[in-house]
mmCIF file of C-alpha atoms and ligand atoms in Angstrom:
data_model
loop_
_atom_site.group_PDB
_atom_site.id
_atom_site.type_symbol
_atom_site.label_atom_id
_atom_site.label_comp_id
_atom_site.label_asym_id
_atom_site.label_seq_id
_atom_site.Cartn_x
_atom_site.Cartn_y
_atom_site.Cartn_z
ATOM 1 C CA MET A 1 -148.970 118.776 -20.500
ATOM 2 C CA SER A 2 -145.916 118.113 -18.587
ATOM 3 C CA GLN A 3 -143.625 115.240 -19.200
ATOM 4 C CA THR A 4 -144.615 113.411 -16.107
ATOM 5 C CA GLU A 5 -148.324 113.767 -17.029
ATOM 6 C CA GLU A 6 -147.722 112.576 -20.639
ATOM 7 C CA LYS A 7 -145.913 109.627 -19.204
ATOM 8 C CA LEU A 8 -148.725 108.687 -17.078
ATOM 9 C CA GLU A 9 -151.115 109.036 -19.816
ATOM 10 C CA ASN A 10 -149.175 106.842 -22.173
ATOM 11 C CA ASN A 11 -149.053 104.227 -19.403
ATOM 12 C CA ALA A 12 -152.753 104.612 -18.959
ATOM 13 C CA ASP A 13 -153.092 103.831 -22.591
ATOM 14 C CA LYS A 14 -150.913 100.845 -22.440
ATOM 15 C CA ILE A 15 -152.857 99.648 -19.344
ATOM 16 C CA LEU A 16 -156.202 99.885 -21.116
ATOM 17 C CA ALA A 17 -154.949 98.193 -24.425
ATOM 18 C CA GLU A 18 -153.718 95.296 -22.372
ATOM 19 C CA ALA A 19 -157.059 95.175 -20.169
ATOM 20 C CA VAL A 20 -158.955 94.913 -23.337
ATOM 21 C CA ARG A 21 -156.907 92.235 -24.798
ATOM 22 C CA LYS A 22 -157.015 90.155 -21.672
ATOM 23 C CA SER A 23 -160.823 90.816 -21.036
ATOM 24 C CA GLU A 24 -161.554 89.296 -24.709
ATOM 25 C CA MET A 25 -159.430 86.278 -23.867
ATOM 26 C CA ILE A 26 -161.221 85.738 -20.671
ATOM 27 C CA GLU A 27 -164.574 86.330 -22.203
ATOM 28 C CA LYS A 28 -163.866 83.447 -24.876
ATOM 29 C CA ASP A 29 -162.494 81.069 -22.231
ATOM 30 C CA ILE A 30 -164.931 81.570 -19.288
ATOM 31 C CA ALA A 31 -167.893 79.994 -21.083
ATOM 32 C CA VAL A 32 -165.784 76.880 -21.729
ATOM 33 C CA ASN A 33 -164.114 76.742 -18.364
ATOM 34 C CA PRO A 34 -166.465 78.574 -15.927
ATOM 35 C CA LYS A 35 -164.821 76.902 -12.771
ATOM 36 C CA LYS A 36 -161.354 78.227 -13.569
ATOM 37 C CA TYR A 37 -162.460 81.681 -12.570
ATOM 38 C CA ARG A 38 -164.011 83.579 -9.597
ATOM 39 C CA VAL A 39 -165.946 86.747 -10.470
ATOM 40 C CA LEU A 40 -165.817 89.259 -7.713
ATOM 41 C CA THR A 41 -167.742 92.331 -8.063
ATOM 42 C CA GLY A 42 -169.679 95.013 -5.949
ATOM 43 C CA ASP A 43 -171.534 98.325 -5.419
ATOM 44 C CA ARG A 44 -171.547 101.061 -2.955
ATOM 45 C CA PRO A 45 -174.758 101.168 -1.047
ATOM 46 C CA THR A 46 -175.939 104.554 -2.139
ATOM 47 C CA GLY A 47 -179.491 103.704 -3.082
ATOM 48 C CA ASN A 48 -181.552 101.629 -5.636
ATOM 49 C CA LEU A 49 -180.146 100.658 -8.965
ATOM 50 C CA HIS A 50 -181.153 102.341 -12.289
ATOM 51 C CA ILE A 51 -181.305 101.036 -15.789
ATOM 52 C CA GLY A 52 -177.638 102.369 -16.403
ATOM 53 C CA HIS A 53 -176.601 99.603 -13.735
ATOM 54 C CA TYR A 54 -178.955 97.262 -15.210
ATOM 55 C CA PHE A 55 -177.746 97.277 -18.696
ATOM 56 C CA GLY A 56 -174.057 97.956 -17.861
ATOM 57 C CA SER A 57 -173.345 95.470 -15.212
ATOM 58 C CA LEU A 58 -176.310 93.669 -13.540
ATOM 59 C CA LYS A 59 -177.316 91.802 -16.822
ATOM 60 C CA ASN A 60 -173.662 90.719 -17.238
ATOM 61 C CA ARG A 61 -173.288 89.486 -13.606
ATOM 62 C CA VAL A 62 -176.378 87.433 -14.167
ATOM 63 C CA ARG A 63 -175.023 86.141 -17.363
ATOM 64 C CA LEU A 64 -171.741 85.127 -15.725
ATOM 65 C CA SER A 65 -173.356 83.510 -12.816
ATOM 66 C CA ARG A 66 -175.600 81.422 -14.992
ATOM 67 C CA LEU A 67 -172.511 80.206 -16.959
ATOM 68 C CA GLY A 68 -171.547 78.571 -13.531
ATOM 69 C CA VAL A 69 -168.820 80.977 -12.715
ATOM 70 C CA PRO A 70 -168.392 81.105 -8.942
ATOM 71 C CA THR A 71 -169.616 84.816 -8.258
ATOM 72 C CA MET A 72 -169.049 86.870 -5.028
ATOM 73 C CA ILE A 73 -171.082 90.111 -5.009
ATOM 74 C CA LEU A 74 -170.193 92.473 -2.181
ATOM 75 C CA ILE A 75 -171.802 95.588 -0.995
ATOM 76 C CA ALA A 76 -169.002 98.173 -0.243
ATOM 77 C CA ASP A 77 -170.712 99.565 3.015
ATOM 78 C CA TYR A 78 -167.104 100.691 4.458
ATOM 79 C CA GLN A 79 -166.066 102.111 1.036
ATOM 80 C CA VAL A 80 -169.195 104.272 0.805
ATOM 81 C CA LEU A 81 -168.006 106.138 4.009
ATOM 82 C CA THR A 82 -165.118 107.564 2.013
ATOM 83 C CA ASP A 83 -167.379 109.912 -0.078
ATOM 84 C CA HIS A 84 -170.882 110.007 1.585
ATOM 85 C CA ASP A 85 -171.467 111.731 4.874
ATOM 86 C CA ALA A 86 -174.863 110.152 5.427
ATOM 87 C CA PHE A 87 -174.681 106.806 7.073
ATOM 88 C CA ASP A 88 -178.231 106.591 8.350
ATOM 89 C CA LYS A 89 -179.510 104.813 5.205
ATOM 90 C CA ILE A 90 -176.575 102.172 4.673
ATOM 91 C CA SER A 91 -178.439 99.214 6.040
ATOM 92 C CA GLN A 92 -181.687 100.043 4.064
ATOM 93 C CA ASN A 93 -179.499 100.677 0.931
ATOM 94 C CA THR A 94 -177.812 97.478 1.389
ATOM 95 C CA LYS A 95 -181.181 95.543 1.533
ATOM 96 C CA GLN A 96 -182.315 97.507 -1.377
ATOM 97 C CA LEU A 97 -179.283 96.411 -3.403
ATOM 98 C CA VAL A 98 -179.822 92.750 -2.590
ATOM 99 C CA ILE A 99 -183.567 93.107 -3.859
ATOM 100 C CA ASP A 100 -182.340 94.593 -7.153
ATOM 101 C CA TYR A 101 -179.853 91.737 -7.606
ATOM 102 C CA LEU A 102 -182.231 89.055 -6.893
ATOM 103 C CA ALA A 103 -185.002 90.633 -8.913
ATOM 104 C CA ALA A 104 -182.585 90.887 -11.898
ATOM 105 C CA GLY A 105 -181.922 87.103 -11.636
ATOM 106 C CA ILE A 106 -178.911 86.588 -9.384
ATOM 107 C CA GLU A 107 -179.594 83.299 -7.429
ATOM 108 C CA PRO A 108 -177.727 83.006 -4.373
ATOM 109 C CA GLY A 109 -176.519 79.476 -3.662
ATOM 110 C CA LYS A 110 -173.241 77.249 -3.299
ATOM 111 C CA ASP A 111 -171.351 79.254 -5.899
ATOM 112 C CA VAL A 112 -173.115 82.608 -5.604
ATOM 113 C CA CYS A 113 -173.134 84.889 -2.692
ATOM 114 C CA ILE A 114 -173.883 88.511 -1.636
ATOM 115 C CA TYR A 115 -172.378 90.082 1.461
ATOM 116 C CA PRO A 116 -171.608 93.546 2.971
ATOM 117 C CA HIS A 117 -167.592 93.729 3.229
ATOM 118 C CA SER A 118 -167.930 95.243 6.659
ATOM 119 C CA HIS A 119 -169.015 91.937 7.970
ATOM 120 C CA VAL A 120 -166.046 89.938 6.931
ATOM 121 C CA PRO A 121 -163.490 90.694 9.627
ATOM 122 C CA GLU A 122 -160.716 88.158 8.475
ATOM 123 C CA ALA A 123 -160.777 89.875 5.065
ATOM 124 C CA ASN A 124 -160.509 93.343 6.543
ATOM 125 C CA GLN A 125 -157.486 92.294 8.528
ATOM 126 C CA LEU A 126 -155.480 92.047 5.228
ATOM 127 C CA MET A 127 -155.722 95.741 4.950
ATOM 128 C CA VAL A 128 -152.720 96.254 7.376
ATOM 129 C CA PRO A 129 -150.142 94.257 5.544
ATOM 130 C CA PHE A 130 -151.472 95.412 2.227
ATOM 131 C CA LEU A 131 -150.892 99.177 3.114
ATOM 132 C CA THR A 132 -147.322 98.368 3.721
ATOM 133 C CA LEU A 133 -146.999 97.303 0.002
ATOM 134 C CA VAL A 134 -147.787 100.609 -1.669
ATOM 135 C CA SER A 135 -146.315 103.854 -1.295
ATOM 136 C CA SER A 136 -148.121 106.994 -0.599
ATOM 137 C CA SER A 137 -147.326 108.735 -3.609
ATOM 138 C CA GLU A 138 -148.771 105.602 -5.730
ATOM 139 C CA LEU A 139 -151.949 106.172 -3.957
ATOM 140 C CA ASP A 140 -151.818 109.943 -4.497
ATOM 141 C CA ARG A 141 -151.572 109.423 -8.353
ATOM 142 C CA ASN A 142 -154.830 107.301 -8.579
ATOM 143 C CA PRO A 143 -156.680 109.160 -11.440
ATOM 144 C CA THR A 144 -160.192 107.670 -10.248
ATOM 145 C CA VAL A 145 -159.509 108.876 -6.737
ATOM 146 C CA LYS A 146 -158.343 112.246 -7.916
ATOM 147 C CA ASP A 147 -161.580 112.707 -9.993
ATOM 148 C CA GLU A 148 -163.784 111.695 -7.018
ATOM 149 C CA ILE A 149 -162.064 114.105 -4.765
ATOM 150 C CA GLU A 150 -162.571 116.870 -7.233
ATOM 151 C CA LYS A 151 -166.183 115.936 -7.833
ATOM 152 C CA SER A 152 -167.039 115.847 -4.186
ATOM 153 C CA GLY A 153 -165.831 119.203 -3.564
ATOM 154 C CA MET A 154 -164.231 117.870 -0.183
ATOM 155 C CA LYS A 155 -162.349 120.423 1.774
ATOM 156 C CA SER A 156 -160.064 118.095 3.378
ATOM 157 C CA VAL A 157 -159.517 114.562 1.949
ATOM 158 C CA ASN A 158 -159.881 111.821 4.504
ATOM 159 C CA ALA A 159 -157.346 109.127 4.477
ATOM 160 C CA GLY A 160 -159.899 106.484 3.725
ATOM 161 C CA MET A 161 -160.589 108.134 0.405
ATOM 162 C CA LEU A 162 -156.827 107.768 -0.514
ATOM 163 C CA THR A 163 -156.551 104.151 0.789
ATOM 164 C CA TYR A 164 -159.749 102.891 -0.403
ATOM 165 C CA PRO A 165 -158.186 101.276 -3.551
ATOM 166 C CA VAL A 166 -156.226 99.122 -1.170
ATOM 167 C CA HIS A 167 -159.205 98.116 0.606
ATOM 168 C CA GLN A 168 -160.781 97.266 -2.760
ATOM 169 C CA ALA A 169 -157.635 95.105 -3.381
ATOM 170 C CA VAL A 170 -158.639 93.309 -0.147
ATOM 171 C CA ASP A 171 -162.308 92.978 -1.594
ATOM 172 C CA ILE A 172 -160.617 91.047 -4.672
ATOM 173 C CA LEU A 173 -157.927 89.238 -3.207
ATOM 174 C CA PHE A 174 -159.169 87.724 -0.038
ATOM 175 C CA CYS A 175 -161.084 85.363 -2.156
ATOM 176 C CA LYS A 176 -158.632 84.925 -4.826
ATOM 177 C CA GLY A 177 -161.003 86.596 -7.361
ATOM 178 C CA ASN A 178 -159.359 86.562 -10.682
ATOM 179 C CA VAL A 179 -162.012 88.202 -12.816
ATOM 180 C CA VAL A 180 -163.589 91.600 -11.916
ATOM 181 C CA PRO A 181 -166.389 92.824 -14.407
ATOM 182 C CA VAL A 182 -165.884 96.580 -14.196
ATOM 183 C CA GLY A 183 -166.057 99.879 -16.132
ATOM 184 C CA LYS A 184 -162.792 101.654 -17.425
ATOM 185 C CA ASP A 185 -163.017 104.063 -14.354
ATOM 186 C CA GLN A 186 -162.023 101.072 -12.210
ATOM 187 C CA LEU A 187 -159.127 99.983 -13.924
ATOM 188 C CA PRO A 188 -156.613 102.058 -11.842
ATOM 189 C CA HIS A 189 -158.121 100.218 -8.861
ATOM 190 C CA LEU A 190 -157.532 96.916 -10.445
ATOM 191 C CA GLU A 191 -153.972 97.914 -11.132
ATOM 192 C CA VAL A 192 -153.521 98.605 -7.484
ATOM 193 C CA ALA A 193 -154.871 95.005 -6.747
ATOM 194 C CA ARG A 194 -152.431 93.533 -9.216
ATOM 195 C CA LEU A 195 -149.550 95.251 -7.869
ATOM 196 C CA ILE A 196 -150.392 94.291 -4.313
ATOM 197 C CA ALA A 197 -150.838 90.676 -5.302
ATOM 198 C CA ARG A 198 -147.381 90.742 -7.151
ATOM 199 C CA ARG A 199 -145.701 92.455 -4.342
ATOM 200 C CA PHE A 200 -147.061 90.311 -1.644
ATOM 201 C CA ASN A 201 -146.220 87.029 -3.516
ATOM 202 C CA ASN A 202 -142.563 88.391 -4.316
ATOM 203 C CA LYS A 203 -141.935 89.422 -0.815
ATOM 204 C CA PHE A 204 -143.512 86.745 1.266
ATOM 205 C CA CYS A 205 -143.982 83.537 -0.850
ATOM 206 C CA PRO A 206 -142.187 83.622 -4.160
ATOM 207 C CA GLU A 207 -142.018 79.804 -4.365
ATOM 208 C CA ASN A 208 -145.747 79.324 -3.724
ATOM 209 C CA PRO A 209 -147.601 82.536 -4.664
ATOM 210 C CA ILE A 210 -150.863 82.985 -2.682
ATOM 211 C CA PHE A 211 -152.610 85.471 -4.723
ATOM 212 C CA PRO A 212 -153.643 85.196 -8.311
ATOM 213 C CA GLU A 213 -153.441 88.548 -10.453
ATOM 214 C CA PRO A 214 -157.041 89.609 -11.036
ATOM 215 C CA TYR A 215 -158.084 90.818 -14.357
ATOM 216 C CA ALA A 216 -160.917 93.158 -15.523
ATOM 217 C CA LEU A 217 -163.716 91.969 -17.562
ATOM 218 C CA LEU A 218 -164.722 95.063 -19.500
ATOM 219 C CA SER A 219 -168.405 95.429 -20.438
ATOM 220 C CA LYS A 220 -169.275 95.728 -24.003
ATOM 221 C CA THR A 221 -172.406 97.392 -23.558
ATOM 222 C CA PRO A 222 -172.093 101.135 -24.582
ATOM 223 C CA MET A 223 -172.609 103.461 -21.683
ATOM 224 C CA ILE A 224 -176.353 104.705 -21.364
ATOM 225 C CA LYS A 225 -176.341 108.576 -21.076
ATOM 226 C CA GLY A 226 -178.832 110.358 -18.797
ATOM 227 C CA LEU A 227 -182.313 111.317 -20.038
ATOM 228 C CA ASP A 228 -181.295 114.899 -19.988
ATOM 229 C CA GLY A 229 -178.473 114.089 -22.411
ATOM 230 C CA SER A 230 -175.481 114.362 -19.976
ATOM 231 C CA ALA A 231 -172.787 112.068 -20.324
ATOM 232 C CA LYS A 232 -173.750 109.700 -17.551
ATOM 233 C CA MET A 233 -176.931 108.367 -15.912
ATOM 234 C CA SER A 234 -176.560 109.028 -12.275
ATOM 235 C CA LYS A 235 -179.028 109.304 -9.364
ATOM 236 C CA SER A 236 -177.456 112.534 -8.179
ATOM 237 C CA LEU A 237 -178.063 114.270 -11.512
ATOM 238 C CA GLY A 238 -181.787 113.250 -11.625
ATOM 239 C CA ASN A 239 -181.574 111.763 -15.112
ATOM 240 C CA THR A 240 -182.227 108.125 -14.246
ATOM 241 C CA ILE A 241 -184.982 105.752 -14.551
ATOM 242 C CA MET A 242 -184.787 103.358 -11.295
ATOM 243 C CA LEU A 243 -185.595 99.609 -11.655
ATOM 244 C CA CYS A 244 -188.027 100.118 -8.784
ATOM 245 C CA ALA A 245 -190.021 102.869 -10.782
ATOM 246 C CA SER A 246 -193.591 101.882 -11.790
ATOM 247 C CA GLU A 247 -194.705 101.742 -15.507
ATOM 248 C CA ASP A 248 -196.328 105.019 -15.275
ATOM 249 C CA GLU A 249 -193.363 106.857 -13.659
ATOM 250 C CA THR A 250 -191.310 105.254 -16.346
ATOM 251 C CA ALA A 251 -193.426 106.727 -18.953
ATOM 252 C CA LYS A 252 -193.587 110.011 -17.335
ATOM 253 C CA LEU A 253 -189.738 110.228 -17.184
ATOM 254 C CA ILE A 254 -189.359 109.212 -20.770
ATOM 255 C CA LYS A 255 -191.812 111.900 -21.849
ATOM 256 C CA LYS A 256 -189.646 114.395 -20.208
ATOM 257 C CA ALA A 257 -186.303 113.008 -21.761
ATOM 258 C CA LYS A 258 -184.432 115.347 -24.038
ATOM 259 C CA THR A 259 -184.428 115.020 -27.783
ATOM 260 C CA ASP A 260 -183.999 117.621 -30.643
ATOM 261 C CA GLN A 261 -185.682 119.705 -33.235
ATOM 262 C CA GLU A 262 -185.514 117.496 -36.120
ATOM 263 C CA ARG A 263 -188.715 115.628 -36.582
ATOM 264 C CA HIS A 264 -187.414 112.742 -38.822
ATOM 265 C CA ILE A 265 -185.801 109.985 -36.401
ATOM 266 C CA SER A 266 -182.413 108.693 -37.395
ATOM 267 C CA TYR A 267 -179.491 107.143 -35.641
ATOM 268 C CA ASP A 268 -176.612 109.488 -35.518
ATOM 269 C CA PRO A 269 -174.637 109.236 -32.149
ATOM 270 C CA VAL A 270 -172.274 112.223 -33.094
ATOM 271 C CA ASN A 271 -174.801 114.914 -34.155
ATOM 272 C CA ARG A 272 -178.092 113.648 -32.382
ATOM 273 C CA PRO A 273 -176.523 112.011 -29.141
ATOM 274 C CA GLU A 274 -179.899 112.382 -27.082
ATOM 275 C CA VAL A 275 -181.871 110.638 -29.745
ATOM 276 C CA ALA A 276 -179.293 108.108 -30.226
ATOM 277 C CA ASN A 277 -179.277 107.362 -26.574
ATOM 278 C CA LEU A 278 -182.982 106.544 -26.640
ATOM 279 C CA LEU A 279 -182.565 104.330 -29.693
ATOM 280 C CA GLN A 280 -179.774 102.595 -27.955
ATOM 281 C CA ILE A 281 -182.006 101.729 -24.826
ATOM 282 C CA ILE A 282 -184.750 100.372 -27.158
ATOM 283 C CA SER A 283 -182.146 98.337 -28.879
ATOM 284 C CA LEU A 284 -180.787 96.866 -25.443
ATOM 285 C CA CYS A 285 -184.404 95.836 -24.669
ATOM 286 C CA THR A 286 -185.406 94.347 -27.991
ATOM 287 C CA GLY A 287 -182.124 93.241 -29.532
ATOM 288 C CA GLU A 288 -182.930 95.115 -32.769
ATOM 289 C CA GLU A 289 -180.250 97.415 -34.218
ATOM 290 C CA PRO A 290 -180.676 100.989 -33.490
ATOM 291 C CA GLU A 291 -180.383 101.948 -37.175
ATOM 292 C CA ALA A 292 -183.428 99.670 -37.908
ATOM 293 C CA ILE A 293 -185.388 101.060 -34.995
ATOM 294 C CA ALA A 294 -184.728 104.502 -36.257
ATOM 295 C CA GLU A 295 -185.919 103.619 -39.766
ATOM 296 C CA ARG A 296 -189.068 102.003 -38.533
ATOM 297 C CA ILE A 297 -190.009 105.082 -36.367
ATOM 298 C CA GLY A 298 -188.778 107.742 -39.110
ATOM 299 C CA ASP A 299 -191.535 110.485 -39.455
ATOM 300 C CA GLY A 300 -193.326 109.274 -36.462
ATOM 301 C CA GLY A 301 -190.942 111.637 -34.662
ATOM 302 C CA GLY A 302 -189.825 112.087 -30.936
ATOM 303 C CA GLY A 303 -193.323 111.247 -29.746
ATOM 304 C CA MET A 304 -193.310 107.921 -31.458
ATOM 305 C CA LEU A 305 -189.587 107.219 -30.252
ATOM 306 C CA LYS A 306 -190.834 107.874 -26.743
ATOM 307 C CA SER A 307 -193.805 105.617 -26.957
ATOM 308 C CA VAL A 308 -191.865 102.758 -28.442
ATOM 309 C CA LEU A 309 -189.125 103.227 -25.698
ATOM 310 C CA THR A 310 -191.669 103.293 -22.732
ATOM 311 C CA GLU A 311 -193.296 100.217 -24.182
ATOM 312 C CA ALA A 312 -189.932 98.289 -24.718
ATOM 313 C CA LEU A 313 -188.418 99.274 -21.386
ATOM 314 C CA ASN A 314 -191.592 98.469 -19.449
ATOM 315 C CA GLU A 315 -191.747 95.181 -21.069
ATOM 316 C CA GLU A 316 -188.236 94.286 -20.367
ATOM 317 C CA LEU A 317 -188.430 95.346 -16.733
ATOM 318 C CA ARG A 318 -191.881 93.760 -16.048
ATOM 319 C CA PRO A 319 -190.689 90.341 -14.535
ATOM 320 C CA LEU A 320 -187.959 92.056 -12.661
ATOM 321 C CA ARG A 321 -190.460 94.458 -11.153
ATOM 322 C CA THR A 322 -193.006 91.844 -10.239
ATOM 323 C CA LYS A 323 -190.174 89.951 -8.557
ATOM 324 C CA ARG A 324 -188.993 93.042 -6.818
ATOM 325 C CA ALA A 325 -192.356 93.866 -5.238
ATOM 326 C CA GLU A 326 -192.615 90.234 -3.972
ATOM 327 C CA LEU A 327 -189.121 90.595 -2.395
ATOM 328 C CA GLU A 328 -190.024 93.978 -0.786
ATOM 329 C CA ASN A 329 -192.544 92.026 1.291
ATOM 330 C CA ASN A 330 -190.151 89.467 2.510
ATOM 331 C CA MET A 331 -187.418 91.363 4.167
ATOM 332 C CA ASP A 332 -186.576 88.118 6.430
ATOM 333 C CA TYR A 333 -185.632 86.425 3.313
ATOM 334 C CA ILE A 334 -183.410 89.361 2.374
ATOM 335 C CA ARG A 335 -181.601 89.350 5.556
ATOM 336 C CA SER A 336 -180.988 85.518 5.437
ATOM 337 C CA VAL A 337 -179.448 85.975 1.926
ATOM 338 C CA LEU A 338 -177.059 88.486 3.366
ATOM 339 C CA LYS A 339 -176.388 86.349 6.553
ATOM 340 C CA GLU A 340 -175.534 83.308 4.408
ATOM 341 C CA GLY A 341 -173.456 85.304 2.073
ATOM 342 C CA VAL A 342 -171.377 86.584 5.206
ATOM 343 C CA VAL A 343 -170.965 82.852 6.412
ATOM 344 C CA GLN A 344 -169.705 81.873 2.955
ATOM 345 C CA ALA A 345 -167.325 84.887 2.541
ATOM 346 C CA ARG A 346 -165.940 84.401 6.090
ATOM 347 C CA GLU A 347 -165.077 80.658 5.239
ATOM 348 C CA ILE A 348 -163.016 81.756 2.521
ATOM 349 C CA ALA A 349 -161.455 84.684 4.348
ATOM 350 C CA VAL A 350 -160.453 82.653 7.259
ATOM 351 C CA LYS A 351 -158.642 80.162 5.036
ATOM 352 C CA THR A 352 -156.766 82.939 3.167
ATOM 353 C CA LEU A 353 -155.826 84.766 6.432
ATOM 354 C CA GLU A 354 -154.427 81.427 7.862
ATOM 355 C CA GLU A 355 -152.169 81.169 4.618
ATOM 356 C CA VAL A 356 -151.244 84.904 4.866
ATOM 357 C CA ARG A 357 -150.246 84.564 8.566
ATOM 358 C CA SER A 358 -148.108 81.435 7.775
ATOM 359 C CA VAL A 359 -146.151 83.010 5.016
ATOM 360 C CA MET A 360 -145.701 86.115 6.972
ATOM 361 C CA ASN A 361 -144.274 84.147 9.943
ATOM 362 C CA MET A 362 -146.937 85.343 12.216
ATOM 363 C CA GLU A 363 -148.260 82.028 13.554
ATOM 364 C CA ILE A 364 -147.986 81.459 17.386
HETATM 365 N N1 LIG B 401 -165.533 100.918 -6.353
HETATM 366 C C1 LIG B 401 -166.698 100.318 -6.777
HETATM 367 C C2 LIG B 401 -167.724 101.272 -7.214
HETATM 368 O O1 LIG B 401 -167.657 102.482 -6.902
HETATM 369 C C3 LIG B 401 -167.285 99.413 -5.716
HETATM 370 C C4 LIG B 401 -166.564 98.444 -5.402
HETATM 371 C C5 LIG B 401 -165.835 98.116 -4.085
HETATM 372 C C6 LIG B 401 -165.814 97.231 -6.082
HETATM 373 N N2 LIG B 401 -165.057 96.899 -3.887
HETATM 374 C C7 LIG B 401 -164.916 96.474 -5.157
HETATM 375 C C8 LIG B 401 -165.852 96.762 -7.319
HETATM 376 C C9 LIG B 401 -164.405 95.379 -5.654
HETATM 377 C C10 LIG B 401 -165.471 95.638 -7.936
HETATM 378 C C11 LIG B 401 -164.574 94.941 -7.002
HETATM 379 O O2 LIG B 401 -168.528 101.078 -7.884
#
């Protein structure tokens, strides 16, 4: 490892430690003072959501919105262009995301909205000044972007790919979002948003800062692995259970899930990661500790483990799936949710853009 690489790694450790500390503080305060915060989160419209999204982020969003925290959920239909060539399904995928959100319990209303970020022109206008506040070498160093470039096997890197963290800062800052529930992979992006907020305030409005520095809210749920045992549940790896799957499909997928040779079921994440993962998912459904579930199954073996999991997961998802099926038949409603979300987001964006123009001396 070179000295610069080592320095960057130490820096990343520091950022993570600070993010964990701050996230824990917010977690305690947010239940008491929900209106002090604005949650901003989003997904790229790449298709339906799976149980990894559900346990990792969706349930948490529902919880936060039910605490009364103003919540903006954006569908990143511009960002998705950076790594997906196919755009023919963007509109369809956007609506499917809305269906998954609503079915999981997100209730759009005065304090909760869902919108595609391409439909908020006044927010997108912040991109130009924001781009002037970061250097190209800062963008080049972003480890999450580097990783995505490597994984995608792109021959040439489009400029949207390098600059999307700045656009993500627009997503967060236009509405003065101060809490962003994310996984660790998104921390570098959050650092960009914090940096831009700081630099903008210092440069244009040191007396009356416009943008709050946003903080990550890190998920406490352990990351669910794929059913094939690979590190991540991901649609492109074909190792997921989609929220929209039927109970039979769920059972079939679980039957094929990877386990190991040992018959007796025990909870041992280090030596038996696949079995531990399945126990973990049961635990997320029932609230029982994975050790206790393992003990109960014991000599019942992999067969019993899988049937317990099938039952627990299908039961957990039953209300969501029923609601999902109803929503599928009501696309007019889904469209109206998005349209209303766009109105709410634009109202906020117009105000922020006015403030921004005023401090940048661009009023006419
Ligand atoms: N980068 C996020 C992802 O790939 C999606 C996203 C876009 C997002 N804008 C955001 C997440 C703003 C949080 C806040 O999943």
